[in-house]
Coordinates of C-alpha atoms in Angstrom, one line a residue:
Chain A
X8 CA 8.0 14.8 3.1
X9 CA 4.3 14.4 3.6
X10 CA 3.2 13.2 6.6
X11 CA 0.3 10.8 7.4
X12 CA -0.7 10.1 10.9
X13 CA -2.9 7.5 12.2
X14 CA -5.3 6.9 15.6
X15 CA -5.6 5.0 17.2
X16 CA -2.1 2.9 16.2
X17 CA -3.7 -0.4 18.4
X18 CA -7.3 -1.4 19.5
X19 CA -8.8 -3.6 21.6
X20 CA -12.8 -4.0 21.4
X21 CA -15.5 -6.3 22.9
X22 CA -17.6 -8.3 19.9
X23 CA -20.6 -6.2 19.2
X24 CA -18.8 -2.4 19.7
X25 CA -18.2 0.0 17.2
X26 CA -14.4 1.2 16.8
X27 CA -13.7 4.8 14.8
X28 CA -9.8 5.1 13.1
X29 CA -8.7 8.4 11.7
X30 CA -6.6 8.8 9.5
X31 CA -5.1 12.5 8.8
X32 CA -2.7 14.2 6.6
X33 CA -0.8 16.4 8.7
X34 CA 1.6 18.9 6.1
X35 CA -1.1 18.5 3.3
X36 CA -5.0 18.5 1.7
X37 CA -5.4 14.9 0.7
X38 CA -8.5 14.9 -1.5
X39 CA -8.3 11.1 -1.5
X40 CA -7.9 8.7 0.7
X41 CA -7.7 5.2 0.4
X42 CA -8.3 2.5 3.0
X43 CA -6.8 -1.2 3.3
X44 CA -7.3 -3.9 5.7
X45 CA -4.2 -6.3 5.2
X46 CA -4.0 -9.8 7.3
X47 CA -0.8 -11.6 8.0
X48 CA 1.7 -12.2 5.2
X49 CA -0.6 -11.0 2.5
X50 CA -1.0 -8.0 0.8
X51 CA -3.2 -4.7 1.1
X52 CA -6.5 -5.4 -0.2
X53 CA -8.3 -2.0 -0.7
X54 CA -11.4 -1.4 0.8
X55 CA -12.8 1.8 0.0
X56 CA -11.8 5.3 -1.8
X57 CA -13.0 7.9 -0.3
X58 CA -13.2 11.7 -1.7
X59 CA -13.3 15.1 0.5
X60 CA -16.9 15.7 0.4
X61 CA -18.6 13.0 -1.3
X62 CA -20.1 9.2 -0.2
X63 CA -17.0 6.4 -0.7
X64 CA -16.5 4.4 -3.3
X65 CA -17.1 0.9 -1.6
X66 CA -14.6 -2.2 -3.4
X67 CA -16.6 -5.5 -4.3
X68 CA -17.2 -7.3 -1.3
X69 CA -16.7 -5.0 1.3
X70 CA -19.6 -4.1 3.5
X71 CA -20.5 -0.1 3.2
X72 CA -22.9 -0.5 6.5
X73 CA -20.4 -2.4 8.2
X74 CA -17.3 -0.2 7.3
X75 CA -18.4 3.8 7.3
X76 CA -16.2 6.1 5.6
X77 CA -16.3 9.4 6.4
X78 CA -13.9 12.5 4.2
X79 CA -15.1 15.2 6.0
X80 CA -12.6 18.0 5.4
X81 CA -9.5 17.7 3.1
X82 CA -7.2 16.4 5.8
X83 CA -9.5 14.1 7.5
X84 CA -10.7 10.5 6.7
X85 CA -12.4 8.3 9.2
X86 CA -13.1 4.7 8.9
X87 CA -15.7 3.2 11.6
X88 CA -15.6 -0.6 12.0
X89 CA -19.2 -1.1 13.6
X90 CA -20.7 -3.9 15.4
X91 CA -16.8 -5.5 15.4
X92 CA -16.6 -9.2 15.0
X93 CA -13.5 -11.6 15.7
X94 CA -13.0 -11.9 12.2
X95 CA -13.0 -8.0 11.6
X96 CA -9.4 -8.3 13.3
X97 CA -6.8 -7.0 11.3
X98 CA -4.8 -4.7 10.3
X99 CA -6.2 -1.3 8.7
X100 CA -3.9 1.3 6.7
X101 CA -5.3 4.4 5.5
X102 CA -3.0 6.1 2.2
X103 CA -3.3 10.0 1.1
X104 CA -3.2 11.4 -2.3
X105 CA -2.2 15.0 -2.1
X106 CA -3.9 17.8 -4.4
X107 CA -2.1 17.7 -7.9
X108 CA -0.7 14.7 -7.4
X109 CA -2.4 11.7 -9.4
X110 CA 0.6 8.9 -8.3
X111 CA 1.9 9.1 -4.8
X112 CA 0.3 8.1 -2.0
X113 CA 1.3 8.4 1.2
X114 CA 0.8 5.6 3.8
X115 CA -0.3 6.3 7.7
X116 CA 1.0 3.9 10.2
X117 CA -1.7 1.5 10.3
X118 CA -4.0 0.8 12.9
X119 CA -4.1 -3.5 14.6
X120 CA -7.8 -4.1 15.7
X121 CA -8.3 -7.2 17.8
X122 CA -12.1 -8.1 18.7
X123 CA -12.2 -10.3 21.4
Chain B
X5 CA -9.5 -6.0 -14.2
X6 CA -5.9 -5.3 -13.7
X7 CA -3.9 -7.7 -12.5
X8 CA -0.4 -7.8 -10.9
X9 CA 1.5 -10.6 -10.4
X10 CA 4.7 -10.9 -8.4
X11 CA 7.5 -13.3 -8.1
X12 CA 9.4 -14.9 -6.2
X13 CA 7.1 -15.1 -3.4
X14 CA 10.1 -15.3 -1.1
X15 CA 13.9 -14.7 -1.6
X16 CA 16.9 -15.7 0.3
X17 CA 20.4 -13.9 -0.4
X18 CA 23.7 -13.9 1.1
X19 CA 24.4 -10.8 2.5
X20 CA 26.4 -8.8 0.2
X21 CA 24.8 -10.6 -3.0
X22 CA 21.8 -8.8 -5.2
X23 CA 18.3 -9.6 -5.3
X24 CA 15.7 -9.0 -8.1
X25 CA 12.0 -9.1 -8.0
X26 CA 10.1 -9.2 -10.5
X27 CA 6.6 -7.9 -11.4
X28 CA 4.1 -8.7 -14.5
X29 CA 0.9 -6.1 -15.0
X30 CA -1.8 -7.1 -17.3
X31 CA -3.6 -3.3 -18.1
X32 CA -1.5 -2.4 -21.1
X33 CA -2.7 1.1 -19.9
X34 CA -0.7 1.2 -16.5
X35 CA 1.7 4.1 -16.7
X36 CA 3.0 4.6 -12.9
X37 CA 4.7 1.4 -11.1
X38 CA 5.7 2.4 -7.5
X39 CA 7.9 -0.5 -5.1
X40 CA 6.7 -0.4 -1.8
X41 CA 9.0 -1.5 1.0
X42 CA 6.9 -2.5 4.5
X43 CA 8.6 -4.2 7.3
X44 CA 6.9 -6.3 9.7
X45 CA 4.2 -4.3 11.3
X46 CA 4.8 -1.2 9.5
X47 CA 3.9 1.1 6.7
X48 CA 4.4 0.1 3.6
X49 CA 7.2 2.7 2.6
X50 CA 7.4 4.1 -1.2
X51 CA 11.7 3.4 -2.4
X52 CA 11.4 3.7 -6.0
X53 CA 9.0 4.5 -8.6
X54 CA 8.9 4.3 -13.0
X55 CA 6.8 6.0 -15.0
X56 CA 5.8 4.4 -18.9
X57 CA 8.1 6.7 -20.3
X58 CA 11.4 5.6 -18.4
X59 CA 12.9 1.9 -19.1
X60 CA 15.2 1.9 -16.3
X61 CA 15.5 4.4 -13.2
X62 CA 18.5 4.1 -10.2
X63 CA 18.7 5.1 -6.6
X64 CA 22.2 4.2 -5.2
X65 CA 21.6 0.4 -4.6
X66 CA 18.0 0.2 -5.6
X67 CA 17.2 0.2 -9.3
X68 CA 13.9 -0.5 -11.4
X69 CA 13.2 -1.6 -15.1
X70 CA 10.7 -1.5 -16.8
X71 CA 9.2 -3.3 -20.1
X72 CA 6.3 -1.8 -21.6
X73 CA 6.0 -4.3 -24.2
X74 CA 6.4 -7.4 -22.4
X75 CA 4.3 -5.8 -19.5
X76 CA 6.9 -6.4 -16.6
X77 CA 9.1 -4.5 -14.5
X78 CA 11.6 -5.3 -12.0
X79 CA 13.4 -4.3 -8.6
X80 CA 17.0 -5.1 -8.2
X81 CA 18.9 -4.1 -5.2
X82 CA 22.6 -4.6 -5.0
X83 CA 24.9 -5.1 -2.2
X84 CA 22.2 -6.6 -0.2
X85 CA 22.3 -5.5 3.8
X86 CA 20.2 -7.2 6.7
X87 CA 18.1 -3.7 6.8
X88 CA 16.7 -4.5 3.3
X89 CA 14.9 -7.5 4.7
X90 CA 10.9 -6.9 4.9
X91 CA 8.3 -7.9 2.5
X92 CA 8.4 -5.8 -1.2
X93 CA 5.4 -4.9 -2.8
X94 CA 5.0 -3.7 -6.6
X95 CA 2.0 -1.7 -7.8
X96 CA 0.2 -0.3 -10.9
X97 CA -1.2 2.5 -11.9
X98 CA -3.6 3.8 -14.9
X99 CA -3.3 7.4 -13.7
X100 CA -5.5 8.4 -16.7
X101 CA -8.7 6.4 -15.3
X102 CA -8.6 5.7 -12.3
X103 CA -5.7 6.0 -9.1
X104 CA -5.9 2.9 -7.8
X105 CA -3.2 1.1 -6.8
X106 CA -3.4 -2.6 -7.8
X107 CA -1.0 -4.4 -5.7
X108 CA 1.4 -7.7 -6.0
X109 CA 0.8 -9.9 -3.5
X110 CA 4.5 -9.4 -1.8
X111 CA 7.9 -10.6 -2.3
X112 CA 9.4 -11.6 1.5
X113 CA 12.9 -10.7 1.0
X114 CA 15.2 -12.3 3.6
X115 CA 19.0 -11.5 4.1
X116 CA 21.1 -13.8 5.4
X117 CA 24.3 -12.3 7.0

């Protein structure tokens, strides 16, 4: 099946530093990917869309400076969490959509920030 | 917007027993409804999926039904075995507009042996 990968799986940052997660598809083009933080016992609350080649699509509430997207090639999605605060701790999961296929997504393996 | 609501919010079953969760979608457009299965720290992991077409679909122990008109469907595993506990999550999709997946906030699903 179709593979999603994730990097880094777990981060540790200073307050104030900048942290870059990729997410890639590794056996397919994902024109879409999707990105969700998700805190303890809840559920994934999307963040952003993003699609190969064009600016992200940003969900209400979410900070486009603060969280850049970047869908620079069709297997390739990079989320950058800049100027991290405590409270940007969490969990991040990216999910690909493959070309032709409107309903399945796959999930990577999620990446756990902690900003001290 | 759409909206998905899931209950219970947790669930307790003997070992052995079946356990149904249930999910109620409020875009009469949503055609796709995917079950998620993500265990602590994990991926969520797609088990079972039902298009609008399809009132009931079954994978060995895991089965899903679905009621267009009354805007629900359900997950119901069967002969229940400590590796299905994790947290369950339903989604919907309008795959005609838009790909999103609105999510249910989770159904903790605990087996207890």
């Amino acid at each position: 099946g179709a593979v999603v990968s994730q990097h880094p799986s777990w981060v540790i940052c200073k307050s104030g530093t900048s942290v870059k997660i990729e997410c890639r598809s590794l056996d397919f083009q994902a024109t879409t990917m999707f990105w969700y933080r998700q805190f303890p016992k809840q559920s994934l609350m999307l963040m952003a869309t993003s699609n190969e080649g064009s600016k992200a699509t940003y969900e209400q509430g979410v900070e486009k400076d603060k969280f850049l997207i970047n869908h620079a090639s069709l297997t390739l999605s990079t989320l950058t969490v800049t100027s991290a605060h405590p409270e940007d701790s969490s969990f991040y999961i990216c999910s690909a959509r493959g070309v032709g296929r409107a309903d399945t997504q796959y999930f990577g393996p999620g990446t756990r920030l902690t900003v001290l | 917007g759409e909206n998905v609501e899931q209950h219970p919010s947790t669930l307790s079953v003997q070992e052995g027993d079946s356990a149904v969760i249930k999910c109620t979608y409020s875009d009469s457009a949503s055609n796709y409804f995917p079950w998620y299965k993500q265990e602590l720290g994990k991926r969520p992991q797609l088990i079972i999926d039902i298009r609008s077409n399809v009132g009931e679909k079954k994978d060995q122990r895991i089965a899903v039904t679905l009621n267009k008109t009354a805007k629900h469907f359900s997950l119901h595993i069967t002969e229940t075995q400590p590796e299905d506990s994790a947290v369950y999550f339903c989604a919907a999709i309008n795959m005609d507009s838009n790909y999103q997946l609105i999510w249910g906030a989770g159904t903790k699903l605990i087996i207890k042996p």
